[in-house]
PDB file of C-alpha atoms in Angstrom:
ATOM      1  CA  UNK A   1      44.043  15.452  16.596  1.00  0.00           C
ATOM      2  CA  UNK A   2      47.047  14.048  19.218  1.00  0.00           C
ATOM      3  CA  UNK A   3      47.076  10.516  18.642  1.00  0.00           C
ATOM      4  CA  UNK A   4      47.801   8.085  21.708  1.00  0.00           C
ATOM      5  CA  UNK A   5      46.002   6.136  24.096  1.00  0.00           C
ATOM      6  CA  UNK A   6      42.651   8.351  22.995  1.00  0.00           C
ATOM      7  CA  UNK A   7      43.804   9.248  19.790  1.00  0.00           C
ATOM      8  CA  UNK A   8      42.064   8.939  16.120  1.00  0.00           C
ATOM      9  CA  UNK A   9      41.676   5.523  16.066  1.00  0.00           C
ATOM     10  CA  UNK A  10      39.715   5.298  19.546  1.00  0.00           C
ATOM     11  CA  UNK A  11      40.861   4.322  22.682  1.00  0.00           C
ATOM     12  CA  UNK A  12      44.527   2.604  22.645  1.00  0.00           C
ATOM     13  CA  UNK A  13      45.594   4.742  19.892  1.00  0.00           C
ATOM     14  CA  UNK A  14      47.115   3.383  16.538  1.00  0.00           C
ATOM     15  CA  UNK A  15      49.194   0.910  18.262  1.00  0.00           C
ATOM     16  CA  UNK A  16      46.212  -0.290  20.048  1.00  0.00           C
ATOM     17  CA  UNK A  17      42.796   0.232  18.665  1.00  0.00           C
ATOM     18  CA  UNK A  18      39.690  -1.137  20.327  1.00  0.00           C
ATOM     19  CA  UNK A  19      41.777  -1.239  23.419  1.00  0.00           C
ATOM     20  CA  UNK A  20      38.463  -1.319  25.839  1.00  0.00           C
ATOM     21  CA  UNK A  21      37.635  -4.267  23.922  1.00  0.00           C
ATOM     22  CA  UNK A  22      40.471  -6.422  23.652  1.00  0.00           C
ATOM     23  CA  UNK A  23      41.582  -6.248  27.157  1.00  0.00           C
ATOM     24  CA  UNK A  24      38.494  -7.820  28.601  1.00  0.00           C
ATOM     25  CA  UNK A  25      39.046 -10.413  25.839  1.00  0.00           C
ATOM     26  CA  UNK A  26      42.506 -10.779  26.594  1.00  0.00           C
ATOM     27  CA  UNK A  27      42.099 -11.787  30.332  1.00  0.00           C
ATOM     28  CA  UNK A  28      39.087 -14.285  29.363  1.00  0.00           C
ATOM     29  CA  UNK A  29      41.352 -16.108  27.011  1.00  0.00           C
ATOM     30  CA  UNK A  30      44.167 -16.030  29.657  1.00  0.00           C
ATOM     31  CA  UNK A  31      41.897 -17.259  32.774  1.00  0.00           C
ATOM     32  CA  UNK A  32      40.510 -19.918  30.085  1.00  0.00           C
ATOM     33  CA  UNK A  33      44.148 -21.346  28.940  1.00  0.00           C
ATOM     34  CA  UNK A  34      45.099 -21.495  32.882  1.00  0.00           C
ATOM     35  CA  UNK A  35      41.819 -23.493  33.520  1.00  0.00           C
ATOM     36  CA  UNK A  36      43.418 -25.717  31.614  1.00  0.00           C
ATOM     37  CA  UNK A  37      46.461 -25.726  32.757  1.00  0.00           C
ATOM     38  CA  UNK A  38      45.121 -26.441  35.975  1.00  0.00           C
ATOM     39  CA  UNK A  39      42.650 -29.844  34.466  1.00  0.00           C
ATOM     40  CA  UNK A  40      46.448 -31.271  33.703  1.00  0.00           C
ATOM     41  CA  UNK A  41      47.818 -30.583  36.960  1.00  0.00           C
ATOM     42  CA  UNK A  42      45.128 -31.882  39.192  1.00  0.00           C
ATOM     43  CA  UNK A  43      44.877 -34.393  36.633  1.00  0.00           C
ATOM     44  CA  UNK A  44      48.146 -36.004  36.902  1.00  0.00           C
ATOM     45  CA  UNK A  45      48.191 -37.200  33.467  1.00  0.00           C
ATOM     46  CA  UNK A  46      51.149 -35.328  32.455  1.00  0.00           C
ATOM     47  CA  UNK A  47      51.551 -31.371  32.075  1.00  0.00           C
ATOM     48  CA  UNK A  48      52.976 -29.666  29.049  1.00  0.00           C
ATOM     49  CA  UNK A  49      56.531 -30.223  28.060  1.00  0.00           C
ATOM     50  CA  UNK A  50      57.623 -26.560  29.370  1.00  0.00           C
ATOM     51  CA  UNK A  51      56.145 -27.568  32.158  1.00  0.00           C
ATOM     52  CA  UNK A  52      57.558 -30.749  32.862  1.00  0.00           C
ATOM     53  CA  UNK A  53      61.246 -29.654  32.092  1.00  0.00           C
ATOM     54  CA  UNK A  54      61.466 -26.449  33.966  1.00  0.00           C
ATOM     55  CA  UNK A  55      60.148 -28.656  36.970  1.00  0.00           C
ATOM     56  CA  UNK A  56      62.576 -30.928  36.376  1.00  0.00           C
ATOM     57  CA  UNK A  57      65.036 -28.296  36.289  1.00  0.00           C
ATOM     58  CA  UNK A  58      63.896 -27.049  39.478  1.00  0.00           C
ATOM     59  CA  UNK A  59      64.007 -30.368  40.942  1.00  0.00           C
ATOM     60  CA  UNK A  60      68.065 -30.572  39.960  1.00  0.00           C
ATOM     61  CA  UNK A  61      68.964 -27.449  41.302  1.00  0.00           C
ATOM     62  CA  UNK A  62      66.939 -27.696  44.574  1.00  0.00           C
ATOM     63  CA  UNK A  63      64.516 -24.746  43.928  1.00  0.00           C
ATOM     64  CA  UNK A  64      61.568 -23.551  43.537  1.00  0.00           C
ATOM     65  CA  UNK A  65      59.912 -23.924  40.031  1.00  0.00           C
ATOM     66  CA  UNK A  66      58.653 -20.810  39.982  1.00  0.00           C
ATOM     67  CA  UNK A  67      62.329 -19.334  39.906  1.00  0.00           C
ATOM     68  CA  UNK A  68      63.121 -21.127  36.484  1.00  0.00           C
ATOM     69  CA  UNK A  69      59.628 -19.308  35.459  1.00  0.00           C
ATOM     70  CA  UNK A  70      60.944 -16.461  36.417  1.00  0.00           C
ATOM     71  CA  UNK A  71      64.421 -16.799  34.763  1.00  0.00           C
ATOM     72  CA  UNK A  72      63.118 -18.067  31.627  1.00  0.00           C
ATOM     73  CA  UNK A  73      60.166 -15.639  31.310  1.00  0.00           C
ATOM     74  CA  UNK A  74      62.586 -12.598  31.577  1.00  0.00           C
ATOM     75  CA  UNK A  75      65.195 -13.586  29.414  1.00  0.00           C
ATOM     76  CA  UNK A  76      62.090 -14.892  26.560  1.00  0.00           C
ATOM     77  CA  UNK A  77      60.953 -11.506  27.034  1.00  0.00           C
ATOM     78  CA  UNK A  78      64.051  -9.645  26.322  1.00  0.00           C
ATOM     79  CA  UNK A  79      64.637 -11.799  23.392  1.00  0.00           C
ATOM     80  CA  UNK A  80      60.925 -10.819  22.317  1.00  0.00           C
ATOM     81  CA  UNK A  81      61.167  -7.110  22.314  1.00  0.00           C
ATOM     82  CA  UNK A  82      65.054  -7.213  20.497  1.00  0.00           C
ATOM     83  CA  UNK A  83      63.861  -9.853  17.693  1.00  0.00           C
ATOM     84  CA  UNK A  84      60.296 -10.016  17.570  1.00  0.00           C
ATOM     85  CA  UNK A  85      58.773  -6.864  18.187  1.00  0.00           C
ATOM     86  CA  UNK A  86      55.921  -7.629  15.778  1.00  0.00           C
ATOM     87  CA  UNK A  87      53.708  -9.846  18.035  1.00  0.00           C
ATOM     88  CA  UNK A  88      55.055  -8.015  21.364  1.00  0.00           C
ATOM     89  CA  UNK A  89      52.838  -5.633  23.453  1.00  0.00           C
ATOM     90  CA  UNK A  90      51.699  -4.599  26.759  1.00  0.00           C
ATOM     91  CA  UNK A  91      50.048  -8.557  26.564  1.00  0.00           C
ATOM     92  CA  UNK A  92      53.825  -9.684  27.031  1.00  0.00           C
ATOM     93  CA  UNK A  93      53.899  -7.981  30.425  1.00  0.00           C
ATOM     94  CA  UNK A  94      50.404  -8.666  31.371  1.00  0.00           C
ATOM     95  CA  UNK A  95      50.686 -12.588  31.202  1.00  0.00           C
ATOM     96  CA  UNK A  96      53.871 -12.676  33.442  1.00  0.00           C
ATOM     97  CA  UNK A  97      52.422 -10.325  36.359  1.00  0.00           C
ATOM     98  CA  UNK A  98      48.667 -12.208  36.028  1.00  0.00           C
ATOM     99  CA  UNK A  99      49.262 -15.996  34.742  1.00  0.00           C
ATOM    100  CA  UNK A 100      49.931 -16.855  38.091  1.00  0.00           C
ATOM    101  CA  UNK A 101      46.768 -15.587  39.756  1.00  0.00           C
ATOM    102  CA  UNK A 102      44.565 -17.417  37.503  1.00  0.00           C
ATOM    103  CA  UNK A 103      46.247 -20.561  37.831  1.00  0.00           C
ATOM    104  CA  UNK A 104      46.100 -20.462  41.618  1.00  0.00           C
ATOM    105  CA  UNK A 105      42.526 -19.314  41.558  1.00  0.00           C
ATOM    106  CA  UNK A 106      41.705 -22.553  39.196  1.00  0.00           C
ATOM    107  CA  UNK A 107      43.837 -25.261  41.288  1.00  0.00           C
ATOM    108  CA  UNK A 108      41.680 -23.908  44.312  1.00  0.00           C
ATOM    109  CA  UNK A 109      38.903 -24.023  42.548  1.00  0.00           C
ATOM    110  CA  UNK A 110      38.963 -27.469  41.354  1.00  0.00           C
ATOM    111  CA  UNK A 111      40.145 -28.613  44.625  1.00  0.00           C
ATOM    112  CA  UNK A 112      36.275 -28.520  45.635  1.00  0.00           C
ATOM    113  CA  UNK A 113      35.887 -31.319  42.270  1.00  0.00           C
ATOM    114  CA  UNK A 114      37.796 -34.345  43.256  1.00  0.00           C
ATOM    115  CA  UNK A 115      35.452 -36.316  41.609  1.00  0.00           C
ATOM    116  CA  UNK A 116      36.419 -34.894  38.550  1.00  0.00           C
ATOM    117  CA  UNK A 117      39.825 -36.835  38.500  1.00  0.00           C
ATOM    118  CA  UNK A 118      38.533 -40.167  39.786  1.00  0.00           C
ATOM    119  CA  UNK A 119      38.015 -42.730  37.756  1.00  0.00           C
ATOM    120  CA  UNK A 120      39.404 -43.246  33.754  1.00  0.00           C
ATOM    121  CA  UNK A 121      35.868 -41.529  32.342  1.00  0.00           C
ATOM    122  CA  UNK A 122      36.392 -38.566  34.607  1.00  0.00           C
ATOM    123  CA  UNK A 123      39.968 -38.597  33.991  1.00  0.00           C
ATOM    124  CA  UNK A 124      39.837 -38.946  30.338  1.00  0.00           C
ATOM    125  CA  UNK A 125      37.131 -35.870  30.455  1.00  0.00           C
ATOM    126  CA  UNK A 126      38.991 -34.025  32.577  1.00  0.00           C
ATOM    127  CA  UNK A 127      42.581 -34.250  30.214  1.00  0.00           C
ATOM    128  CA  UNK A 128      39.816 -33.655  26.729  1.00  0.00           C
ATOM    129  CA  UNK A 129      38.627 -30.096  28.587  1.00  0.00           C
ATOM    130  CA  UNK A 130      42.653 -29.274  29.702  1.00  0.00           C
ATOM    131  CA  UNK A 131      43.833 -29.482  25.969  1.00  0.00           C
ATOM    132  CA  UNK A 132      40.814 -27.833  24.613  1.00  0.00           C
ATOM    133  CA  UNK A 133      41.022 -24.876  27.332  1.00  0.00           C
ATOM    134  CA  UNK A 134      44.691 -24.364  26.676  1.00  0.00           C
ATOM    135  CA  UNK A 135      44.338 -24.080  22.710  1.00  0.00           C
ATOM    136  CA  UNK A 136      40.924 -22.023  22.984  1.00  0.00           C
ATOM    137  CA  UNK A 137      42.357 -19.838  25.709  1.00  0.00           C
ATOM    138  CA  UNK A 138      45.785 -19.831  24.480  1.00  0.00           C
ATOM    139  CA  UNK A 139      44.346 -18.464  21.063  1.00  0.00           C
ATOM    140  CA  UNK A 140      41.613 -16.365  22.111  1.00  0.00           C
ATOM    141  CA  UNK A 141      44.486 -14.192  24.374  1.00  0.00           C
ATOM    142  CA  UNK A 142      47.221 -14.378  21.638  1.00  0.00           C
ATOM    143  CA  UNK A 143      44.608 -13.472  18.774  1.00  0.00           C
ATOM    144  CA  UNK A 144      43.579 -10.119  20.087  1.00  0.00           C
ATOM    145  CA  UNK A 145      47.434  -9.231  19.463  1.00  0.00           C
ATOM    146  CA  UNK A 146      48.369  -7.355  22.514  1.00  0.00           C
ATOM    147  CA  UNK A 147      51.060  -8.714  22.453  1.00  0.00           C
ATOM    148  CA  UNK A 148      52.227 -12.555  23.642  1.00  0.00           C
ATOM    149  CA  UNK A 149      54.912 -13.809  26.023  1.00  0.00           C
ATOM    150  CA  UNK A 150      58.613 -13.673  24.895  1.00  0.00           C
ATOM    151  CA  UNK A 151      58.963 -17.291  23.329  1.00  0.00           C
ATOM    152  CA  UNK A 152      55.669 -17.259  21.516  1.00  0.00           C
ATOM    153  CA  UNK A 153      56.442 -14.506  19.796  1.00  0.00           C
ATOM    154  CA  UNK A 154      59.884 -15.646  18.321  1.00  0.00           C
ATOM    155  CA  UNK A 155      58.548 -18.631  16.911  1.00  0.00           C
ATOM    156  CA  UNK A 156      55.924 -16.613  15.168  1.00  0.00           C
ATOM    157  CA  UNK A 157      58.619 -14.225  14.118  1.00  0.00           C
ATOM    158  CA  UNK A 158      60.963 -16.880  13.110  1.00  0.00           C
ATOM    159  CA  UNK A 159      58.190 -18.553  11.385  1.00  0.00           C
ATOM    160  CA  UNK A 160      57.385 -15.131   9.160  1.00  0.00           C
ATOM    161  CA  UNK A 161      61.448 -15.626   8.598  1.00  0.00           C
ATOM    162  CA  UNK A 162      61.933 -18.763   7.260  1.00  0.00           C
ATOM    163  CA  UNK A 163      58.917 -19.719   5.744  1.00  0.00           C
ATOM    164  CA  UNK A 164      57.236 -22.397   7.776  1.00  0.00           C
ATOM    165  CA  UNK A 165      54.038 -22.559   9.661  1.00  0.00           C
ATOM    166  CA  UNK A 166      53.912 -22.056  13.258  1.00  0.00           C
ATOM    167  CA  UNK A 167      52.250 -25.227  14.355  1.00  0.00           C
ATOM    168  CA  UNK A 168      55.332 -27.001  13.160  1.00  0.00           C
ATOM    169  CA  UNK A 169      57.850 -25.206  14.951  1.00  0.00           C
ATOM    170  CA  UNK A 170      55.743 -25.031  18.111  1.00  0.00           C
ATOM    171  CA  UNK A 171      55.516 -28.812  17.844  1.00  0.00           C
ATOM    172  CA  UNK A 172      59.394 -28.768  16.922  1.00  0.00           C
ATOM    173  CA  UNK A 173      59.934 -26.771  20.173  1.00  0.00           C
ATOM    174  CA  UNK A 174      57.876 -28.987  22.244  1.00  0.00           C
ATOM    175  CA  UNK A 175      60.079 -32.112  21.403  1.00  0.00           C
ATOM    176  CA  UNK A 176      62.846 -30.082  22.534  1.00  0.00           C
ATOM    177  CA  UNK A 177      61.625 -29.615  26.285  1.00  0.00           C
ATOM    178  CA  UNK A 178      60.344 -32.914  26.124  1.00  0.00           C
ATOM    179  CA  UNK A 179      63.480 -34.620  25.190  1.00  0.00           C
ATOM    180  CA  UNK A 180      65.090 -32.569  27.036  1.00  0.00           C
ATOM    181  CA  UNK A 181      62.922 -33.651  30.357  1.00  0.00           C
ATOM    182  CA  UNK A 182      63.681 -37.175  30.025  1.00  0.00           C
ATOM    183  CA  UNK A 183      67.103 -36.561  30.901  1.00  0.00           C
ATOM    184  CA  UNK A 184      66.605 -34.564  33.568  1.00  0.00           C
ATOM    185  CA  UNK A 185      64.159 -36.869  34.617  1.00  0.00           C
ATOM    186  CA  UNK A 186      60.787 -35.130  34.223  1.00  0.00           C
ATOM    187  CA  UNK A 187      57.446 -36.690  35.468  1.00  0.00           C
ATOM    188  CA  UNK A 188      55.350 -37.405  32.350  1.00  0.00           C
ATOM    189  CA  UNK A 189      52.362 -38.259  31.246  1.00  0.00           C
ATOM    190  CA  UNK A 190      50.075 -39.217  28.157  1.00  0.00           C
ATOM    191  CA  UNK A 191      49.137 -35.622  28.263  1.00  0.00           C
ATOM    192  CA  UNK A 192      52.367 -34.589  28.385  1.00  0.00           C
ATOM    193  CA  UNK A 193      52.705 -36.274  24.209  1.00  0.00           C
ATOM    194  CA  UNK A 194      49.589 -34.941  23.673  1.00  0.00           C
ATOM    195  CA  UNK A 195      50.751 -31.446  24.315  1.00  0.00           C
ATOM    196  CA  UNK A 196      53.807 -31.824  22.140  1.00  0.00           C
ATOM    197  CA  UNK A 197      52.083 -33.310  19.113  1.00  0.00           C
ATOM    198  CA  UNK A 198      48.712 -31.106  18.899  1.00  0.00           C
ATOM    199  CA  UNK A 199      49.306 -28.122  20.749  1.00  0.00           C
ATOM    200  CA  UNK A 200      50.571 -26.077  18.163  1.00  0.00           C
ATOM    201  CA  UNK A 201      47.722 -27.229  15.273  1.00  0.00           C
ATOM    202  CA  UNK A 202      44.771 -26.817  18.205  1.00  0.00           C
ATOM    203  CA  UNK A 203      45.800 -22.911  18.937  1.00  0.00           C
ATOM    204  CA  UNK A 204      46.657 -22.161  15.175  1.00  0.00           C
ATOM    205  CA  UNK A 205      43.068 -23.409  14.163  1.00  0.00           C
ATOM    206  CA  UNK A 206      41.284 -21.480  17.060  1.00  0.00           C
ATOM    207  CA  UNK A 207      43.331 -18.270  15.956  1.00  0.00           C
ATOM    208  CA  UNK A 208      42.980 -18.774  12.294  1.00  0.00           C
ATOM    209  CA  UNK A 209      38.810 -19.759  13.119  1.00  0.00           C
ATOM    210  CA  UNK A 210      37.862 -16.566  15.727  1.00  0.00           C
ATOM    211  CA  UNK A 211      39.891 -13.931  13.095  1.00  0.00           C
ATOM    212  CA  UNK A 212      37.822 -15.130  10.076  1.00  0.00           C
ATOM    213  CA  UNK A 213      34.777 -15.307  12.429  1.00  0.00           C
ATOM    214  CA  UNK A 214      33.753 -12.884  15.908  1.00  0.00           C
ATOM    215  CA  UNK A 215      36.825 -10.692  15.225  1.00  0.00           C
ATOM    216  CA  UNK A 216      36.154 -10.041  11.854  1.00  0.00           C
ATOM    217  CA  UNK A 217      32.423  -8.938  13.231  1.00  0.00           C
ATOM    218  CA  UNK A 218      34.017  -7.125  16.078  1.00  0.00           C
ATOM    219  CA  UNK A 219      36.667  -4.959  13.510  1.00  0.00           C
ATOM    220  CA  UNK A 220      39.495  -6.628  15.370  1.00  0.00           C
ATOM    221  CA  UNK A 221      40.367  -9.178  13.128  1.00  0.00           C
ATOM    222  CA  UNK A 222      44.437  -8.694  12.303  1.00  0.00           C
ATOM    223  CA  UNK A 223      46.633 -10.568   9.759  1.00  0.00           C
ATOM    224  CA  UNK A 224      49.173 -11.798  12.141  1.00  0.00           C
ATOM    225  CA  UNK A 225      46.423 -14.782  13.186  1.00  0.00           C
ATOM    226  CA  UNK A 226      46.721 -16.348   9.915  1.00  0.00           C
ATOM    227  CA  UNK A 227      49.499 -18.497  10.823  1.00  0.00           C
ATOM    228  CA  UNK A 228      50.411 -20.268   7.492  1.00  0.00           C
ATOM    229  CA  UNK A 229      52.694 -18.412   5.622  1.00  0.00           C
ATOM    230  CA  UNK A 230      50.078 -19.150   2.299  1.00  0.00           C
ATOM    231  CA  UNK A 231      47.487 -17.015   3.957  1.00  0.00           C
ATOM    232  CA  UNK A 232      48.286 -14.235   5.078  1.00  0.00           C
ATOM    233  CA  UNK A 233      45.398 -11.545   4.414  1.00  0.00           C
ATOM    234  CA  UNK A 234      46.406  -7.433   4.478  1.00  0.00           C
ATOM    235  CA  UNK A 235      45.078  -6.216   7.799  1.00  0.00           C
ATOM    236  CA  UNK A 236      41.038  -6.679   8.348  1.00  0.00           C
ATOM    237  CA  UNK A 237      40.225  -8.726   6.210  1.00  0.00           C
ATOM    238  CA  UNK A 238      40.022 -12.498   7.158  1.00  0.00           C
TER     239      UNK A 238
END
């Protein structure tokens, strides 16, 4: 039988399989991460350390933000596909053309919750439910390995390389920007060292959790989500 996108191994192929169920899973994780994206922006505790230097960036060079999203994105995802086509996929394209509508849809959306950022409680529940939607999100969207932006996927390449678990080199990456921030002058926050400190260990434990758990049940379960380079299981089995 032609294998392809309704080949032997159902449809998406070999390169794909359970396609009809991963995508819907895909853009839950991704609408889930950018909910939380948008609890630290209307927060104003602090965003992410990308964040904060690429606006700071922007801010320097009198432009928009989004164009230093745009630069960065592109040249992350060239890098991807030359050096780590492992943990690329049609997921790499899908987060740069749809990021952006969820996170508008969720700033507009939470515009109609002021309360929610009034007052330290609020504020303090608000920044828990950012940093818990961003890991949860971030690894439920990453896990069902269509494939993950451009930078992502060359620290989980690189880690594979030299021998040293993700979460550490995401953490090492995220002092980078945010070092590199404070001399441009980024706007920070406590959320901001949150980020940098437990971003990486909260989306390696989601990962590592839903492939032992609901995507071993579902048959998607895949070896690339165990992140530590002591664990890695052969394909399906978690």
């Amino acid at each position: 039988m032609k294998k392809g996108w309704k080949g032997a191994a159902g449809w998406g192929g070999e390169r794909y399989p359970k396609l009809w169920l991963k995508i819907p899973i895909y853009f839950a994780g991704m609408a889930i991460m950018c909910l939380g994206t948008a609890f630290f922006t209307r927060n104003e505790l602090g965003s992410d350390a990308m964040n904060t230097l690429f606006t700071a960036i922007a801010v320097r060079l009198e432009i928009l933000p989004g164009g230093v999203y745009t630069v960065f994105n592109t040249s992350m995802l060239l890098a991807g596909f030359l050096f780590a086509k492992r943990y690329m996929g049609i997921g790499s394209f899908l987060m740069i053309l749809c990021q952006g509508f969820f996170l508008n849809f969720w700033m507009v959306a939470l515009e109609q919750t002021p309360w929610l950022f009034e007052g330290a409680g609020w504020k303090t529940v608000s920044a828990v439910l950012g940093y818990v939607c961003r890991a949860f999100g971030g690894a439920v969207s990453t896990s069902v390995c269509l494939g993950t932006a451009g930078f992502e996927a060359c620290l989980f390449s690189l880690a594979d390389r030299i021998k040293i678990e993700y979460k550490y080199l995401k953490m090492f990456s995220e002092v980078i920007y945010f070092t590199a921030a404070l001399f441009l002058g980024g706007v920070y926050g406590i959320m901001t060292v949150v980020e940098v400190l437990l971003y990486g260990a909260g989306i390696s434990f989601f990962m590592i959790r839903l492939n032992r758990g609901p995507w071993k049940r579902l048959g998607i379960s895949d070896e690339r989500n165990e992140l530590s380079r002591n664990k890695r299981r052969p394909h399906g089995r978690a």
